[in-house]
Amino acid sequence: MNQMMDIRRSTVPQRFLLCVLFLLLSGIVLVLGNQSSDSSPLTPAMFILGDSLIDNGNNNYIPTIAKANYFPYGIDIGFPTGRFCNGLTVVDYGARFLGLPLIPPYWCPTSKGANILRGVNYASAAAGILDETGEHYGARTPFSGQILLVEKTVRLQLPPFFQTPEALSQFLAKSIFVINIGSNDYINNYLLPNIYTSSRIYNGEAFADLLIRNLSQQLKNLYSLGARKMVLVGIGLLGCIPSQLSMANSSDGCVKPVNNLVTLFNVRLVQLMNTLNATLPGSFFVYQNIYDTFMDMINNPSNYGFSIPNEACCGNGRYGGVVSCLPLQKPCQNRDQYIFWDSFHTTQAVNEIIATRCYTKSSTDCYPISIYQLAQI
């Protein structure tokens, strides 16, 4: 017990340093985005739930091996923040496009008081729709747990800043809630039959149904907390990521059976979006289709400025997918030429493109409207 207390004490300065660096980074991104502190954002706040694709440091503060708090992660912003990327994530760019600062991670000690009035990021690496997903990594905050944290924010942390409950309700109704979840339910559950039983219990159709049933109730829970504008991010081409290519020992492009599983989920996610829009009064759900853009990037990388479509910039083994990016490992130098940063995640260059295609006026990848338009409703 004393040893554990010593460990906790030793990590406190590091935790606060990470938070200070986060606040510094927020200021840098605002300047780069030509935003001023006096400018009016398109939406009051952004609340972010999901997994490592958009975790901006929450897993730094929990006992898990799913962390990215070491170099070379963050190499293109100067320091590691906990983002599983060489730089910024899709929601980082999305916040900038909407006129917001970078959204602080929930578990950062400084994410309290007025610092959360522009939103909170609850995303946790290894998290899934199913609570058991990713458990082999150790602690993580599954989607259901993230919703409980949203409830804490709504019930306890935000009310002091609003004169009436109605004012808080209006704030929440105008804010954007981004939900990017589901990838781990496949790559860190269904596709690991030696660890999880799901693939022996469910076929692809039944597993997708299971995920959507759970997700439907979880989204209704968010709605009951006041969320009205919700972005549902589809799953990308998991069969094309370096880890899956190496596991399948692929020599013929992406792993089609894995992508077929993803398609089953995405089709149901669009159907769920339409159902919720029709049945939850005052709600507006938007589907972000990253699957098709990702496919075009893989098939036509030069159209997007990429030359390496299937290898990790920082990884080990075939395709860089056998072991992901290790501490102090030297990454590739031409990072903007790569689609994949590590065995699982895309580069900052890809993230900017994906964000541009949904968070801006030139949006093409969101249905039925863009996030840019959603923010102005």
PDB file of C-alpha atoms in Angstrom, residues 26-213:
ATOM      1  CA  SER A  26      -4.416  24.749 -26.864  1.00  0.00           C
ATOM      2  CA  GLY A  27      -3.044  28.258 -27.224  1.00  0.00           C
ATOM      3  CA  ILE A  28      -0.743  27.215 -30.066  1.00  0.00           C
ATOM      4  CA  VAL A  29      -3.585  25.580 -31.992  1.00  0.00           C
ATOM      5  CA  LEU A  30      -5.787  28.648 -31.580  1.00  0.00           C
ATOM      6  CA  VAL A  31      -3.047  30.813 -33.070  1.00  0.00           C
ATOM      7  CA  LEU A  32      -2.421  28.378 -35.924  1.00  0.00           C
ATOM      8  CA  GLY A  33      -6.150  28.286 -36.606  1.00  0.00           C
ATOM      9  CA  ASN A  34      -6.308  32.110 -36.788  1.00  0.00           C
ATOM     10  CA  GLN A  35      -8.764  32.120 -33.910  1.00  0.00           C
ATOM     11  CA  SER A  36      -8.759  34.728 -31.190  1.00  0.00           C
ATOM     12  CA  SER A  37     -10.025  34.378 -27.672  1.00  0.00           C
ATOM     13  CA  ASP A  38     -12.654  37.010 -28.551  1.00  0.00           C
ATOM     14  CA  SER A  39     -14.045  35.145 -31.548  1.00  0.00           C
ATOM     15  CA  SER A  40     -17.402  33.465 -31.210  1.00  0.00           C
ATOM     16  CA  PRO A  41     -17.350  29.708 -31.775  1.00  0.00           C
ATOM     17  CA  LEU A  42     -20.028  28.120 -33.927  1.00  0.00           C
ATOM     18  CA  THR A  43     -21.084  25.940 -30.993  1.00  0.00           C
ATOM     19  CA  PRO A  44     -20.861  26.604 -27.250  1.00  0.00           C
ATOM     20  CA  ALA A  45     -18.936  23.422 -26.506  1.00  0.00           C
ATOM     21  CA  MET A  46     -17.863  20.016 -27.755  1.00  0.00           C
ATOM     22  CA  PHE A  47     -18.179  16.879 -25.646  1.00  0.00           C
ATOM     23  CA  ILE A  48     -16.149  13.956 -26.954  1.00  0.00           C
ATOM     24  CA  LEU A  49     -16.622  10.250 -26.215  1.00  0.00           C
ATOM     25  CA  GLY A  50     -14.757   7.358 -27.779  1.00  0.00           C
ATOM     26  CA  ASP A  51     -11.513   5.414 -27.958  1.00  0.00           C
ATOM     27  CA  SER A  52      -7.835   5.896 -28.777  1.00  0.00           C
ATOM     28  CA  LEU A  53      -8.600   7.544 -32.104  1.00  0.00           C
ATOM     29  CA  ILE A  54      -9.645  10.630 -30.146  1.00  0.00           C
ATOM     30  CA  ASP A  55      -8.259  10.055 -26.625  1.00  0.00           C
ATOM     31  CA  ASN A  56      -6.216  13.192 -25.933  1.00  0.00           C
ATOM     32  CA  GLY A  57      -4.629  12.068 -22.689  1.00  0.00           C
ATOM     33  CA  ASN A  58      -7.225  10.459 -20.420  1.00  0.00           C
ATOM     34  CA  ASN A  59      -5.376   7.151 -20.295  1.00  0.00           C
ATOM     35  CA  ASN A  60      -2.345   8.966 -18.900  1.00  0.00           C
ATOM     36  CA  TYR A  61      -4.145   8.978 -15.562  1.00  0.00           C
ATOM     37  CA  ILE A  62      -5.319   5.376 -15.243  1.00  0.00           C
ATOM     38  CA  PRO A  63      -3.424   2.071 -14.729  1.00  0.00           C
ATOM     39  CA  THR A  64      -3.278   0.690 -18.263  1.00  0.00           C
ATOM     40  CA  ILE A  65      -0.716  -0.307 -20.848  1.00  0.00           C
ATOM     41  CA  ALA A  66      -2.792   1.502 -23.488  1.00  0.00           C
ATOM     42  CA  LYS A  67      -0.880   4.773 -23.214  1.00  0.00           C
ATOM     43  CA  ALA A  68       0.813   7.133 -25.627  1.00  0.00           C
ATOM     44  CA  ASN A  69       2.538   9.441 -23.151  1.00  0.00           C
ATOM     45  CA  TYR A  70       6.041   8.952 -24.530  1.00  0.00           C
ATOM     46  CA  PHE A  71       8.088   9.970 -27.544  1.00  0.00           C
ATOM     47  CA  PRO A  72       7.827   9.683 -30.473  1.00  0.00           C
ATOM     48  CA  TYR A  73       4.066  10.177 -29.933  1.00  0.00           C
ATOM     49  CA  GLY A  74       3.386  13.876 -30.302  1.00  0.00           C
ATOM     50  CA  ILE A  75       6.615  14.445 -32.210  1.00  0.00           C
ATOM     51  CA  ASP A  76       5.007  16.956 -34.566  1.00  0.00           C
ATOM     52  CA  ILE A  77       3.584  19.093 -31.779  1.00  0.00           C
ATOM     53  CA  GLY A  78       6.765  18.977 -29.739  1.00  0.00           C
ATOM     54  CA  PHE A  79       5.852  16.655 -26.866  1.00  0.00           C
ATOM     55  CA  PRO A  80       3.724  13.579 -26.075  1.00  0.00           C
ATOM     56  CA  THR A  81       0.273  14.412 -24.729  1.00  0.00           C
ATOM     57  CA  GLY A  82      -1.352  10.992 -24.661  1.00  0.00           C
ATOM     58  CA  ARG A  83      -2.686  11.254 -28.208  1.00  0.00           C
ATOM     59  CA  PHE A  84      -2.087   8.099 -30.240  1.00  0.00           C
ATOM     60  CA  CYS A  85      -0.683  10.088 -33.116  1.00  0.00           C
ATOM     61  CA  ASN A  86       2.334  12.043 -34.278  1.00  0.00           C
ATOM     62  CA  GLY A  87       0.264  15.198 -33.832  1.00  0.00           C
ATOM     63  CA  LEU A  88      -3.378  16.208 -33.653  1.00  0.00           C
ATOM     64  CA  THR A  89      -6.504  14.050 -33.861  1.00  0.00           C
ATOM     65  CA  VAL A  90      -9.625  14.499 -35.971  1.00  0.00           C
ATOM     66  CA  VAL A  91     -11.536  16.132 -33.102  1.00  0.00           C
ATOM     67  CA  ASP A  92      -8.618  18.499 -32.435  1.00  0.00           C
ATOM     68  CA  TYR A  93      -8.957  19.787 -35.973  1.00  0.00           C
ATOM     69  CA  GLY A  94     -12.728  19.681 -35.660  1.00  0.00           C
ATOM     70  CA  ALA A  95     -12.645  21.917 -32.591  1.00  0.00           C
ATOM     71  CA  ARG A  96     -10.427  24.386 -34.420  1.00  0.00           C
ATOM     72  CA  PHE A  97     -12.754  24.475 -37.435  1.00  0.00           C
ATOM     73  CA  LEU A  98     -15.679  25.245 -35.114  1.00  0.00           C
ATOM     74  CA  GLY A  99     -13.777  28.054 -33.399  1.00  0.00           C
ATOM     75  CA  LEU A 100     -13.152  26.173 -30.164  1.00  0.00           C
ATOM     76  CA  PRO A 101      -9.906  25.613 -28.260  1.00  0.00           C
ATOM     77  CA  LEU A 102      -8.583  22.094 -27.823  1.00  0.00           C
ATOM     78  CA  ILE A 103     -11.011  20.222 -25.596  1.00  0.00           C
ATOM     79  CA  PRO A 104      -9.417  19.157 -22.269  1.00  0.00           C
ATOM     80  CA  PRO A 105      -9.261  15.492 -21.183  1.00  0.00           C
ATOM     81  CA  TYR A 106     -11.644  14.701 -18.338  1.00  0.00           C
ATOM     82  CA  TRP A 107      -9.022  13.144 -16.054  1.00  0.00           C
ATOM     83  CA  CYS A 108      -6.566  16.026 -16.331  1.00  0.00           C
ATOM     84  CA  PRO A 109      -6.430  17.661 -12.852  1.00  0.00           C
ATOM     85  CA  THR A 110      -7.008  21.106 -14.379  1.00  0.00           C
ATOM     86  CA  SER A 111     -10.188  20.020 -16.188  1.00  0.00           C
ATOM     87  CA  LYS A 112     -12.509  21.643 -13.729  1.00  0.00           C
ATOM     88  CA  GLY A 113     -14.214  24.974 -13.146  1.00  0.00           C
ATOM     89  CA  ALA A 114     -14.386  27.336 -16.097  1.00  0.00           C
ATOM     90  CA  ASN A 115     -11.904  25.166 -18.022  1.00  0.00           C
ATOM     91  CA  ILE A 116     -14.723  22.773 -18.994  1.00  0.00           C
ATOM     92  CA  LEU A 117     -17.125  25.404 -20.371  1.00  0.00           C
ATOM     93  CA  ARG A 118     -15.958  24.731 -23.928  1.00  0.00           C
ATOM     94  CA  GLY A 119     -16.404  20.991 -23.470  1.00  0.00           C
ATOM     95  CA  VAL A 120     -14.723  17.877 -22.146  1.00  0.00           C
ATOM     96  CA  ASN A 121     -13.028  14.887 -23.783  1.00  0.00           C
ATOM     97  CA  TYR A 122     -13.945  11.581 -22.084  1.00  0.00           C
ATOM     98  CA  ALA A 123     -12.420   9.236 -24.697  1.00  0.00           C
ATOM     99  CA  SER A 124     -10.317   6.346 -23.447  1.00  0.00           C
ATOM    100  CA  ALA A 125      -7.922   4.148 -25.406  1.00  0.00           C
ATOM    101  CA  ALA A 126      -9.022   0.474 -25.607  1.00  0.00           C
ATOM    102  CA  ALA A 127     -12.625   1.431 -24.779  1.00  0.00           C
ATOM    103  CA  GLY A 128     -15.561  -0.155 -26.549  1.00  0.00           C
ATOM    104  CA  ILE A 129     -19.322  -0.275 -26.670  1.00  0.00           C
ATOM    105  CA  LEU A 130     -19.120  -3.494 -24.650  1.00  0.00           C
ATOM    106  CA  ASP A 131     -17.710  -3.111 -21.154  1.00  0.00           C
ATOM    107  CA  GLU A 132     -15.395  -6.127 -21.492  1.00  0.00           C
ATOM    108  CA  THR A 133     -13.757  -4.883 -24.687  1.00  0.00           C
ATOM    109  CA  GLY A 134     -10.061  -4.100 -24.260  1.00  0.00           C
ATOM    110  CA  GLU A 135      -9.835  -5.571 -20.764  1.00  0.00           C
ATOM    111  CA  HIS A 136      -6.521  -7.260 -21.599  1.00  0.00           C
ATOM    112  CA  TYR A 137      -4.927  -3.797 -21.650  1.00  0.00           C
ATOM    113  CA  GLY A 138      -5.892  -3.110 -18.059  1.00  0.00           C
ATOM    114  CA  ALA A 139      -7.999  -0.162 -16.954  1.00  0.00           C
ATOM    115  CA  ARG A 140      -9.944   1.878 -19.480  1.00  0.00           C
ATOM    116  CA  THR A 141     -13.195   3.798 -19.403  1.00  0.00           C
ATOM    117  CA  PRO A 142     -15.724   1.945 -21.608  1.00  0.00           C
ATOM    118  CA  PHE A 143     -18.425   3.892 -23.370  1.00  0.00           C
ATOM    119  CA  SER A 144     -20.951   3.243 -20.607  1.00  0.00           C
ATOM    120  CA  GLY A 145     -18.429   4.548 -18.074  1.00  0.00           C
ATOM    121  CA  GLN A 146     -17.816   7.655 -20.160  1.00  0.00           C
ATOM    122  CA  ILE A 147     -21.541   8.382 -20.112  1.00  0.00           C
ATOM    123  CA  LEU A 148     -21.445   8.188 -16.314  1.00  0.00           C
ATOM    124  CA  LEU A 149     -18.693  10.815 -16.377  1.00  0.00           C
ATOM    125  CA  VAL A 150     -20.862  12.991 -18.625  1.00  0.00           C
ATOM    126  CA  GLU A 151     -23.598  12.650 -16.029  1.00  0.00           C
ATOM    127  CA  LYS A 152     -21.195  13.810 -13.316  1.00  0.00           C
ATOM    128  CA  THR A 153     -20.252  16.800 -15.453  1.00  0.00           C
ATOM    129  CA  VAL A 154     -23.891  17.692 -16.124  1.00  0.00           C
ATOM    130  CA  ARG A 155     -25.204  17.094 -12.602  1.00  0.00           C
ATOM    131  CA  LEU A 156     -22.317  18.425 -10.512  1.00  0.00           C
ATOM    132  CA  GLN A 157     -19.687  20.398 -12.433  1.00  0.00           C
ATOM    133  CA  LEU A 158     -21.640  22.587 -14.863  1.00  0.00           C
ATOM    134  CA  PRO A 159     -24.669  23.826 -12.837  1.00  0.00           C
ATOM    135  CA  PRO A 160     -22.712  26.465 -10.823  1.00  0.00           C
ATOM    136  CA  PHE A 161     -22.013  28.316 -14.086  1.00  0.00           C
ATOM    137  CA  PHE A 162     -25.676  28.669 -15.098  1.00  0.00           C
ATOM    138  CA  GLN A 163     -28.330  30.746 -13.407  1.00  0.00           C
ATOM    139  CA  THR A 164     -31.138  28.291 -14.123  1.00  0.00           C
ATOM    140  CA  PRO A 165     -31.531  24.625 -15.097  1.00  0.00           C
ATOM    141  CA  GLU A 166     -33.132  25.854 -18.308  1.00  0.00           C
ATOM    142  CA  ALA A 167     -29.981  27.793 -19.227  1.00  0.00           C
ATOM    143  CA  LEU A 168     -27.867  24.670 -18.709  1.00  0.00           C
ATOM    144  CA  SER A 169     -30.295  22.613 -20.789  1.00  0.00           C
ATOM    145  CA  GLN A 170     -30.038  25.139 -23.614  1.00  0.00           C
ATOM    146  CA  PHE A 171     -26.236  25.066 -23.407  1.00  0.00           C
ATOM    147  CA  LEU A 172     -26.193  21.277 -23.676  1.00  0.00           C
ATOM    148  CA  ALA A 173     -28.767  21.249 -26.477  1.00  0.00           C
ATOM    149  CA  LYS A 174     -26.643  23.604 -28.567  1.00  0.00           C
ATOM    150  CA  SER A 175     -23.372  21.798 -27.879  1.00  0.00           C
ATOM    151  CA  ILE A 176     -21.919  19.102 -30.141  1.00  0.00           C
ATOM    152  CA  PHE A 177     -21.453  15.564 -28.788  1.00  0.00           C
ATOM    153  CA  VAL A 178     -19.007  13.486 -30.846  1.00  0.00           C
ATOM    154  CA  ILE A 179     -19.173   9.703 -30.425  1.00  0.00           C
ATOM    155  CA  ASN A 180     -16.395   7.650 -32.021  1.00  0.00           C
ATOM    156  CA  ILE A 181     -16.682   4.136 -30.639  1.00  0.00           C
ATOM    157  CA  GLY A 182     -16.813   0.553 -31.889  1.00  0.00           C
ATOM    158  CA  SER A 183     -13.424  -0.157 -33.457  1.00  0.00           C
ATOM    159  CA  ASN A 184     -12.104  -1.854 -30.328  1.00  0.00           C
ATOM    160  CA  ASP A 185     -15.151  -4.107 -30.112  1.00  0.00           C
ATOM    161  CA  TYR A 186     -13.672  -5.731 -33.202  1.00  0.00           C
ATOM    162  CA  ILE A 187      -9.866  -5.433 -33.015  1.00  0.00           C
ATOM    163  CA  ASN A 188      -9.707  -5.806 -29.224  1.00  0.00           C
ATOM    164  CA  ASN A 189     -12.560  -8.257 -28.759  1.00  0.00           C
ATOM    165  CA  TYR A 190     -14.216 -10.078 -31.668  1.00  0.00           C
ATOM    166  CA  LEU A 191     -10.991 -10.507 -33.668  1.00  0.00           C
ATOM    167  CA  LEU A 192      -9.037 -11.911 -30.698  1.00  0.00           C
ATOM    168  CA  PRO A 193     -10.625 -15.373 -30.299  1.00  0.00           C
ATOM    169  CA  ASN A 194      -7.851 -16.595 -28.002  1.00  0.00           C
ATOM    170  CA  ILE A 195      -8.812 -13.949 -25.435  1.00  0.00           C
ATOM    171  CA  TYR A 196     -12.512 -13.227 -26.010  1.00  0.00           C
ATOM    172  CA  THR A 197     -15.404 -15.606 -26.656  1.00  0.00           C
ATOM    173  CA  SER A 198     -17.570 -13.241 -28.732  1.00  0.00           C
ATOM    174  CA  SER A 199     -16.600 -14.676 -32.135  1.00  0.00           C
ATOM    175  CA  ARG A 200     -17.517 -18.160 -30.924  1.00  0.00           C
ATOM    176  CA  ILE A 201     -20.920 -16.990 -29.695  1.00  0.00           C
ATOM    177  CA  TYR A 202     -21.970 -14.606 -32.489  1.00  0.00           C
ATOM    178  CA  ASN A 203     -21.610 -14.558 -36.247  1.00  0.00           C
ATOM    179  CA  GLY A 204     -20.850 -11.216 -37.881  1.00  0.00           C
ATOM    180  CA  GLU A 205     -24.492 -10.185 -38.262  1.00  0.00           C
ATOM    181  CA  ALA A 206     -25.419 -11.110 -34.693  1.00  0.00           C
ATOM    182  CA  PHE A 207     -22.390  -9.328 -33.226  1.00  0.00           C
ATOM    183  CA  ALA A 208     -23.196  -6.144 -35.130  1.00  0.00           C
ATOM    184  CA  ASP A 209     -26.767  -6.402 -33.828  1.00  0.00           C
ATOM    185  CA  LEU A 210     -25.454  -6.797 -30.279  1.00  0.00           C
ATOM    186  CA  LEU A 211     -23.283  -3.707 -30.584  1.00  0.00           C
ATOM    187  CA  ILE A 212     -26.075  -1.607 -32.050  1.00  0.00           C
ATOM    188  CA  ARG A 213     -28.554  -2.667 -29.356  1.00  0.00           C
TER     189      ARG A 213
END
